[in-house]
Short mmCIF file of the C-alpha atoms (twelve columns), coordinates in Angstrom:
data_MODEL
# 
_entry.id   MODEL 
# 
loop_
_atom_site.group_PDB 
_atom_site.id 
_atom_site.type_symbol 
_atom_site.label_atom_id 
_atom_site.label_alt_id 
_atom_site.label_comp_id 
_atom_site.label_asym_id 
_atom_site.label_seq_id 
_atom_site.Cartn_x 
_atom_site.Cartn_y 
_atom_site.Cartn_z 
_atom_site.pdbx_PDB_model_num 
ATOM 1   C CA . UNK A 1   33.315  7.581   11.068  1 
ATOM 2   C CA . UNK A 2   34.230  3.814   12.671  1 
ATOM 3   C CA . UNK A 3   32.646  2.423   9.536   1 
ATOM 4   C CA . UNK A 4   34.734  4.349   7.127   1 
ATOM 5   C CA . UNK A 5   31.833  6.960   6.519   1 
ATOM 6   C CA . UNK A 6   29.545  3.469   4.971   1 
ATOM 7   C CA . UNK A 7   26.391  5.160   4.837   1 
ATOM 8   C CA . UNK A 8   24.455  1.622   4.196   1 
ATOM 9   C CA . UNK A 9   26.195  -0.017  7.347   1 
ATOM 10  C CA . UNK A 10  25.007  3.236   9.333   1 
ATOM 11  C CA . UNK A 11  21.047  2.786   7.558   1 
ATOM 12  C CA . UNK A 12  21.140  -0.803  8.800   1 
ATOM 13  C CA . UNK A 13  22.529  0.242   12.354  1 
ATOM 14  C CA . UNK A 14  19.962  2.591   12.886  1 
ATOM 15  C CA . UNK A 15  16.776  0.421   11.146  1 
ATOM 16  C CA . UNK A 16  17.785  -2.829  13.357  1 
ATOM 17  C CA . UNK A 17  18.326  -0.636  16.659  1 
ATOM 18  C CA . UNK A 18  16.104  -1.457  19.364  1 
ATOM 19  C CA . UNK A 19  14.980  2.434   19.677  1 
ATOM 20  C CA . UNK A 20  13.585  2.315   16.140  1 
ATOM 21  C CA . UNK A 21  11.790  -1.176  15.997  1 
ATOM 22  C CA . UNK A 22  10.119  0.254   18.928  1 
ATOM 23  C CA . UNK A 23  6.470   0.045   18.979  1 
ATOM 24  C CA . UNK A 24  4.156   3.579   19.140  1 
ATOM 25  C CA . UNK A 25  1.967   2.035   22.160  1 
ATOM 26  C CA . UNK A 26  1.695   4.378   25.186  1 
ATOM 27  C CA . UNK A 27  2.641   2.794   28.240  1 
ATOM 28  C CA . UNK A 28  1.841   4.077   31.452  1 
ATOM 29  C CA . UNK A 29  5.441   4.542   32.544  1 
ATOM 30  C CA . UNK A 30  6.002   6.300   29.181  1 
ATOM 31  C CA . UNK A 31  3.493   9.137   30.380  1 
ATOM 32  C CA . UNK A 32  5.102   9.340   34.052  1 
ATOM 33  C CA . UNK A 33  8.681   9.093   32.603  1 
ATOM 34  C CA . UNK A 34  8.973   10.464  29.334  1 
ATOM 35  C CA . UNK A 35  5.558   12.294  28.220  1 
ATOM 36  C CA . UNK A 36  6.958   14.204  25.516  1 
ATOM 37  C CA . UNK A 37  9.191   11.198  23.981  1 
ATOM 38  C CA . UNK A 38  12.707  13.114  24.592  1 
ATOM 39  C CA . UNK A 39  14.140  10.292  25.562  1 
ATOM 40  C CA . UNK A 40  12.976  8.106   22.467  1 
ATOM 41  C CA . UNK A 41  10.805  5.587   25.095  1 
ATOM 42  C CA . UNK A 42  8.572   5.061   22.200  1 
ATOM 43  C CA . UNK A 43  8.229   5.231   18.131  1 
ATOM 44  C CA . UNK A 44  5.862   8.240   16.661  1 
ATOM 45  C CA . UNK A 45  3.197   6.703   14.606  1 
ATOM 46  C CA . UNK A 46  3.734   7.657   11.026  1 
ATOM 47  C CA . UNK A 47  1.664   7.443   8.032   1 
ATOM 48  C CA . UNK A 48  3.342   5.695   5.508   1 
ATOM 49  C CA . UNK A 49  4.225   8.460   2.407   1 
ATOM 50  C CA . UNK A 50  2.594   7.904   -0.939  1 
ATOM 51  C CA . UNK A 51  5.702   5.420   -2.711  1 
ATOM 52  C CA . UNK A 52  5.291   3.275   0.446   1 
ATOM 53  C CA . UNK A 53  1.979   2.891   0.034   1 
ATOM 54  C CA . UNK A 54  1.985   1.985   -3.739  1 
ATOM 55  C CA . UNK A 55  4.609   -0.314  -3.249  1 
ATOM 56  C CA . UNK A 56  3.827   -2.156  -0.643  1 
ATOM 57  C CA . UNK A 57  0.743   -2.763  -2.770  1 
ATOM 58  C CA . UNK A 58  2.293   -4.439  -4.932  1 
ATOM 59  C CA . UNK A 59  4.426   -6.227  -3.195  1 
ATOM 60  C CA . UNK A 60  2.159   -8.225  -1.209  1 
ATOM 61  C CA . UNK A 61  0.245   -8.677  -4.515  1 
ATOM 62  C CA . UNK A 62  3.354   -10.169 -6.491  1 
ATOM 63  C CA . UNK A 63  3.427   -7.446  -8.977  1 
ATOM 64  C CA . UNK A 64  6.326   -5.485  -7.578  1 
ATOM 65  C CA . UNK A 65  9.090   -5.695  -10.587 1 
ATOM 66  C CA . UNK A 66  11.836  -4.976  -7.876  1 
ATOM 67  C CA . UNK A 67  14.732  -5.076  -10.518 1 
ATOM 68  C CA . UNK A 68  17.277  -1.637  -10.115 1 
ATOM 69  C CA . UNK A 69  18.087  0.580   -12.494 1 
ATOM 70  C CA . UNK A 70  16.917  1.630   -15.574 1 
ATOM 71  C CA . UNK A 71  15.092  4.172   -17.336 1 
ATOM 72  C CA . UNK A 72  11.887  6.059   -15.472 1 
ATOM 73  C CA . UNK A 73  8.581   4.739   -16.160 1 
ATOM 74  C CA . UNK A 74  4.658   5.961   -16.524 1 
ATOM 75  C CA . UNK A 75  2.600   3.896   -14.657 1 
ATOM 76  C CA . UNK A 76  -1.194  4.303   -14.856 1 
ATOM 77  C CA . UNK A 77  -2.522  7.923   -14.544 1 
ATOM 78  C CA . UNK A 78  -6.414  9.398   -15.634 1 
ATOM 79  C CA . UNK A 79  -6.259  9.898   -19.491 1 
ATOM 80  C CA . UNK A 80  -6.101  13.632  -20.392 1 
ATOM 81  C CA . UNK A 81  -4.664  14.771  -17.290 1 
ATOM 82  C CA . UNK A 82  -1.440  16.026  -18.573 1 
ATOM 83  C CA . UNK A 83  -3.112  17.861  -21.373 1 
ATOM 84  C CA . UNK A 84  -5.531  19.766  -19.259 1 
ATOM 85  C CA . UNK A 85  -2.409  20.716  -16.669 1 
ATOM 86  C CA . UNK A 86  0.699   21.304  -19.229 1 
ATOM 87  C CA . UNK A 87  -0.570  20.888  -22.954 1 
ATOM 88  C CA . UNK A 88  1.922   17.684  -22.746 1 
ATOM 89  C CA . UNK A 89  0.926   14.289  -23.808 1 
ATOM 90  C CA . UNK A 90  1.163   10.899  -21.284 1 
ATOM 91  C CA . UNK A 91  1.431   7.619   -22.590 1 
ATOM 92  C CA . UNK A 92  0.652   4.928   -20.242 1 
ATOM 93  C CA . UNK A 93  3.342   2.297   -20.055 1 
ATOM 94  C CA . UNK A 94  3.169   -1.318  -20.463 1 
ATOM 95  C CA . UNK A 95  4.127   -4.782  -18.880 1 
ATOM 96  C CA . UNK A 96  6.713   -4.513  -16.184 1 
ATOM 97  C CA . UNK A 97  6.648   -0.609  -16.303 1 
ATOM 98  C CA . UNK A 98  3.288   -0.140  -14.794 1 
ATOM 99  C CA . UNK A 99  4.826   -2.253  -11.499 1 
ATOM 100 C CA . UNK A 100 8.201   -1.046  -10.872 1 
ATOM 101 C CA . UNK A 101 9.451   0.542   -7.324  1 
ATOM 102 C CA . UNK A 102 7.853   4.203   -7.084  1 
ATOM 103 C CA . UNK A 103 11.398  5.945   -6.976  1 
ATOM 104 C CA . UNK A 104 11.759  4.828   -11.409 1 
ATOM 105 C CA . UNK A 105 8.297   6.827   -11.792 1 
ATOM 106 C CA . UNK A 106 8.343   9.707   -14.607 1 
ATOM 107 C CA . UNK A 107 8.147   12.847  -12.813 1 
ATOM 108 C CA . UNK A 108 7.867   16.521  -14.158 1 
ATOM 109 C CA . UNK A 109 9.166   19.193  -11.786 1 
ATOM 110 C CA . UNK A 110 5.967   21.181  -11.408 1 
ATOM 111 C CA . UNK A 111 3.730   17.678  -12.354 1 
ATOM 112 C CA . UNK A 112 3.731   15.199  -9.922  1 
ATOM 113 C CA . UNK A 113 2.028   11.618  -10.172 1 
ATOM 114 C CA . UNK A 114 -1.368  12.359  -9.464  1 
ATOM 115 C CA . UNK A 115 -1.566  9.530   -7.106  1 
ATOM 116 C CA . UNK A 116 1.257   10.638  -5.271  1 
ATOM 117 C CA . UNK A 117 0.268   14.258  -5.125  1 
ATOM 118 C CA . UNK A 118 -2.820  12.983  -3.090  1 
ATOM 119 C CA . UNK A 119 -0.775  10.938  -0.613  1 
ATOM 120 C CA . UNK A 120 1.257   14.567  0.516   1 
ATOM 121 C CA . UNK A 121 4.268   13.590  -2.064  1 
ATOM 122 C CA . UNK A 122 6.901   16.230  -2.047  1 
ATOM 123 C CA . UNK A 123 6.723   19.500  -4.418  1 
ATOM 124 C CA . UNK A 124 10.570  19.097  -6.712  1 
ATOM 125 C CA . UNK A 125 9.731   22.987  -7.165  1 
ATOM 126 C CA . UNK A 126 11.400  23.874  -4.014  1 
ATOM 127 C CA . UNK A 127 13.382  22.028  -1.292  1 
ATOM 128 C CA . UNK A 128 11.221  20.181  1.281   1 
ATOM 129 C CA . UNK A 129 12.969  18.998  4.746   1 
ATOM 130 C CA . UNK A 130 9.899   17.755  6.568   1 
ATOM 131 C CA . UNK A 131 7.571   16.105  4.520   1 
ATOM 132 C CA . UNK A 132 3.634   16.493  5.154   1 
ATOM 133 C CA . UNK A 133 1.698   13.570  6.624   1 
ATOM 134 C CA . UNK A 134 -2.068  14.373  6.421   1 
ATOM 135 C CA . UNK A 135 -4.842  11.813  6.291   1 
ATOM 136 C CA . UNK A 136 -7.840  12.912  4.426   1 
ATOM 137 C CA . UNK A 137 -11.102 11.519  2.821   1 
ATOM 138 C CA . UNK A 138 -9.720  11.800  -0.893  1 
ATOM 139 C CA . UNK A 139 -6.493  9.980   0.423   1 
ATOM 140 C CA . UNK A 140 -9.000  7.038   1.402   1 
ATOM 141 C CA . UNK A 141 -10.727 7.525   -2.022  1 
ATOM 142 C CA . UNK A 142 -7.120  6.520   -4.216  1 
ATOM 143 C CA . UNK A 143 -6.045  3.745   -1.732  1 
ATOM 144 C CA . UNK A 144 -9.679  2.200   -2.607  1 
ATOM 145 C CA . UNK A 145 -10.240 2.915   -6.073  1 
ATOM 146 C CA . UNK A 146 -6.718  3.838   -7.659  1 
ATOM 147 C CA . UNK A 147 -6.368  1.351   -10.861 1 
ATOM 148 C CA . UNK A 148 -2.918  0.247   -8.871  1 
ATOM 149 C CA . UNK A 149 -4.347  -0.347  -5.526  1 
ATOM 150 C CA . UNK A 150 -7.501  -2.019  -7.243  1 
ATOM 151 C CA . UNK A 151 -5.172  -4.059  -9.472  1 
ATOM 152 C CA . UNK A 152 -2.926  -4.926  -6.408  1 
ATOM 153 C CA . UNK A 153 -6.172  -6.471  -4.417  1 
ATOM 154 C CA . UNK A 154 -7.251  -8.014  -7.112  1 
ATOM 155 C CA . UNK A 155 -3.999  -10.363 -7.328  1 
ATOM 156 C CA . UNK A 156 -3.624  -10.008 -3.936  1 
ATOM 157 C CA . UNK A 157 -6.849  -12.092 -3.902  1 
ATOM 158 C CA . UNK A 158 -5.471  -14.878 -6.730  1 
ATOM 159 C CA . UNK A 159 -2.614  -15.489 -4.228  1 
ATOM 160 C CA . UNK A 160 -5.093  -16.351 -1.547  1 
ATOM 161 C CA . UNK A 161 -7.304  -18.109 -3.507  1 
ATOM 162 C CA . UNK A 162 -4.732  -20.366 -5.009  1 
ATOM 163 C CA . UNK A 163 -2.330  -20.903 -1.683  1 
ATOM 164 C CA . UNK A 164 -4.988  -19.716 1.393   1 
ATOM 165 C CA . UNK A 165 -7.000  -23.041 1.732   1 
ATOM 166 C CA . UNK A 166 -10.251 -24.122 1.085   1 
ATOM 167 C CA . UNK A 167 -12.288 -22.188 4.073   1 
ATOM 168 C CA . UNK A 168 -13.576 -18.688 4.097   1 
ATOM 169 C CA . UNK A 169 -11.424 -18.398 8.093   1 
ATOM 170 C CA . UNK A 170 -8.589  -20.343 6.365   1 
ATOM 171 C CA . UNK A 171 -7.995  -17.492 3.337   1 
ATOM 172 C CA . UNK A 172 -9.130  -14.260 5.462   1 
ATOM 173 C CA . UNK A 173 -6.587  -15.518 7.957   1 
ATOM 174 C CA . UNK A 174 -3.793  -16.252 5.269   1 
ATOM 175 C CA . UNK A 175 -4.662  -12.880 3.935   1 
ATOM 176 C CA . UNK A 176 -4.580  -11.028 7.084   1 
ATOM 177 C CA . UNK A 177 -1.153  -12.467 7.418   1 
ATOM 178 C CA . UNK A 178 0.191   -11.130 4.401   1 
ATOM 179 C CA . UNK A 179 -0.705  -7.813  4.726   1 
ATOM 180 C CA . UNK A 180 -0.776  -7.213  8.649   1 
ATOM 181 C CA . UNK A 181 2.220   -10.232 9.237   1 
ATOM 182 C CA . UNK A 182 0.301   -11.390 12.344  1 
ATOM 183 C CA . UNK A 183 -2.887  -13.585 13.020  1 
ATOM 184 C CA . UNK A 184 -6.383  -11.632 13.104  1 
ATOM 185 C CA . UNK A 185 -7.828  -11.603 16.414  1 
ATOM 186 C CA . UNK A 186 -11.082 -13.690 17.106  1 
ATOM 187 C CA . UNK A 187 -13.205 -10.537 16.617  1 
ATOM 188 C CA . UNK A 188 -11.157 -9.101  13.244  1 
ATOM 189 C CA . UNK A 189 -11.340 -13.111 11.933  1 
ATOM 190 C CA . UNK A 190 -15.662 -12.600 13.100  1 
ATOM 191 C CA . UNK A 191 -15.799 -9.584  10.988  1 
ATOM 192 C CA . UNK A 192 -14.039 -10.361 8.119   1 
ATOM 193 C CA . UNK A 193 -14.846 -13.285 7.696   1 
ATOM 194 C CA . UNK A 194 -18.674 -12.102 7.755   1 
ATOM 195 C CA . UNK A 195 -17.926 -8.930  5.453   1 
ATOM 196 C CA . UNK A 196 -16.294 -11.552 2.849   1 
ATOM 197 C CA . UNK A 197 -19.817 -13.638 2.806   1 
ATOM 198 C CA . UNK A 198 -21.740 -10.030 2.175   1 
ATOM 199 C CA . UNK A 199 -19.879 -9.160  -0.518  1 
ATOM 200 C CA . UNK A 200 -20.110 -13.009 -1.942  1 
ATOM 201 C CA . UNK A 201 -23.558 -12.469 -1.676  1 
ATOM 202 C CA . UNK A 202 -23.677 -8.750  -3.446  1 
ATOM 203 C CA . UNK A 203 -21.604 -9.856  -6.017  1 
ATOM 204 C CA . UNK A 204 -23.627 -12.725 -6.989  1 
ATOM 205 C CA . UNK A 205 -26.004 -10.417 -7.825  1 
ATOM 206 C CA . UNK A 206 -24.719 -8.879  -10.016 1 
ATOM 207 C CA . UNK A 207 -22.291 -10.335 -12.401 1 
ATOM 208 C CA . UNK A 208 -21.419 -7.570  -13.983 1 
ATOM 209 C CA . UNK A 209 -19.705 -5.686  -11.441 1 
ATOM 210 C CA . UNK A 210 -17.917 -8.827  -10.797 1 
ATOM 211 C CA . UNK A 211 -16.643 -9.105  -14.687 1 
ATOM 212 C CA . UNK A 212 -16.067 -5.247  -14.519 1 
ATOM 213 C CA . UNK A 213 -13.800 -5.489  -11.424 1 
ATOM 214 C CA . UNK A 214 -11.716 -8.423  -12.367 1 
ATOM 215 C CA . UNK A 215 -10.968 -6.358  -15.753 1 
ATOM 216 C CA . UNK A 216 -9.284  -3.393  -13.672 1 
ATOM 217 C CA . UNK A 217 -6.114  -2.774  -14.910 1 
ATOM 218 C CA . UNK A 218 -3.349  -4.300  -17.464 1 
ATOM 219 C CA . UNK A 219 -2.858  -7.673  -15.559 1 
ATOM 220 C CA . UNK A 220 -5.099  -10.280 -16.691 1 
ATOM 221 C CA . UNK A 221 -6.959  -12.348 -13.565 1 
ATOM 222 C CA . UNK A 222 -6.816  -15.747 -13.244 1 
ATOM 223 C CA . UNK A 223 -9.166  -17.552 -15.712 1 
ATOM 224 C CA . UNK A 224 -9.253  -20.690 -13.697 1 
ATOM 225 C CA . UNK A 225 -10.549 -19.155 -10.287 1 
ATOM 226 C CA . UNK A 226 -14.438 -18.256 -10.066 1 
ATOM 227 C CA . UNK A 227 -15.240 -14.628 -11.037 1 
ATOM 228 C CA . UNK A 228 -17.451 -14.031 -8.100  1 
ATOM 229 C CA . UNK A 229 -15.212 -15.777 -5.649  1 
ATOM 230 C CA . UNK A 230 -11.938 -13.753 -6.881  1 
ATOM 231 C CA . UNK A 231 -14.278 -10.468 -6.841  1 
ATOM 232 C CA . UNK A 232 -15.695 -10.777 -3.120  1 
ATOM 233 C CA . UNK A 233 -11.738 -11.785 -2.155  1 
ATOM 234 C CA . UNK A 234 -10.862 -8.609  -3.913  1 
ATOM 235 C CA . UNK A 235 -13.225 -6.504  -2.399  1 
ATOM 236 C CA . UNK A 236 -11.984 -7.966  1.118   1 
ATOM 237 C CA . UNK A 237 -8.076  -7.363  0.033   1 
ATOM 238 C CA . UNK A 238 -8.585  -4.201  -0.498  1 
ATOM 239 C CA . UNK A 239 -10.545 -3.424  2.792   1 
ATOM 240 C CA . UNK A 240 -7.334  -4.865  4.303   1 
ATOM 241 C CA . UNK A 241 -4.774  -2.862  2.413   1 
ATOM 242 C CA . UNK A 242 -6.748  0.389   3.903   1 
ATOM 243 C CA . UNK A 243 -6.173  -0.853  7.746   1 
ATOM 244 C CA . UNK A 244 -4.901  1.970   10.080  1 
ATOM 245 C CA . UNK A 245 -2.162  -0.633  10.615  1 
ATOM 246 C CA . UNK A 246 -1.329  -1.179  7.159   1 
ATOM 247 C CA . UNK A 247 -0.941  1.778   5.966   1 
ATOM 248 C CA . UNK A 248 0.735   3.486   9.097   1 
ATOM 249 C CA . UNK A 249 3.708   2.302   10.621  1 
ATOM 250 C CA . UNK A 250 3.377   1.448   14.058  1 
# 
């Protein structure tokens, strides 16, 4: 009411409050004092929903197209999906489309994204007040291997490779930044850097998994960095974009 009923001055009051930047760590006096959280001592740890997810993707990737407006969009979806469901046809868009915010995604009322389905979206065929938050083995299965979280890694990977430095600690720790915003512990930097060398080695291997994965979706990788290098840095970004603190907010 002070504002003038400004409903963006009261979402900015509430996300900068001290109460909701709180961290979800359980202190010791928070279990004497306040076990049940009445009192708002602490923030609930909540899985991030499904359009989070995807777009935090691609933004820490570079290929959010954060312009508003607009008509909807079809990003990518499995081929023949809509036919087997509805008897409707889906045409997979191009360019800029396949990378805007989740919210200009093409939905039909009893058809959601399939993507976002799996990460507990809403059902539009009746009203929904609390949303589910689940965490199950098929949600792990689209964060690693849906063509947008893929294709997000993948230039996740370029961006490290190009601005990260020239040492394996140098780019794990630039990309651990990105995604996590802090620095990897000595023991995260240890693994990480080790798992990055593994798949190096894999991936050498075989150079055709390497092609094959660079090739994932519509962007085209970076011609100029080694295949095997930007495949094992892929493989590592997307390990990274699956962290319990990446995709939950803490």
């Amino acid at each position: 009411i002070q504002s003038g009923w400004n409903l963006k001055q009261l979402m900015r009051k509430i996300v900068l409050s001290e109460t909701y930047r709180q961290s979800s760590r359980v202190k010791p006096d928070h279990q004497r004092l306040d076990p049940d959280n009445v009192l708002l001592s602490r923030a609930p740890a909540i899985r991030l929903p499904g359009n989070m997810l995807r777009d935090q993707a691609l933004a820490v990737s570079g290929l959010l197209v954060d312009s508003a407006g607009g008509p909807s969009v079809k990003p990518y979806q499995p081929k023949g999906l809509w036919r087997e469901a509805s008897n409707f046809s889906y045409s997979i868009g191009k360019g800029d489309d396949l990378y805007r915010r989740s919210l200009y995604t093409y939905w039909k009322r009893t058809l959601a994204p399939p993507t976002m389905a799996i990460l507990d979206t809403g059902d539009r065929e009746y009203c929904t007040v609390k949303p589910k938050r689940t965490n199950t083995p098929l949600q792990a299965l689209a964060l690693l291997n849906d063509v947008t979280f893929v294709e997000a890694a993948r230039n996740l990977a370029e961006r490290v490779l190009r601005d990260g430095g020239a040492s394996d600690r140098q780019r794990v720790t630039h990309a651990f930044r990105i995604v996590a915003t802090r620095y990897p512990s000595d023991r995260e930097l240890e693994i990480l850097v080790r798992a990055l060398d593994d798949y190096r080695a894999e991936l050498r291997a075989q150079p055709a998994m390497s092609r094959k994965l660079l090739k994932t979706g519509n962007s085209k990788s970076d011609p100029t960095l080694d295949a095997v290098e930007l495949a094992a840095m892929t493989a590592l970004a997307n390990v990274l974009l699956n962290l319990d603190e990446v995709t939950t907010r803490e």
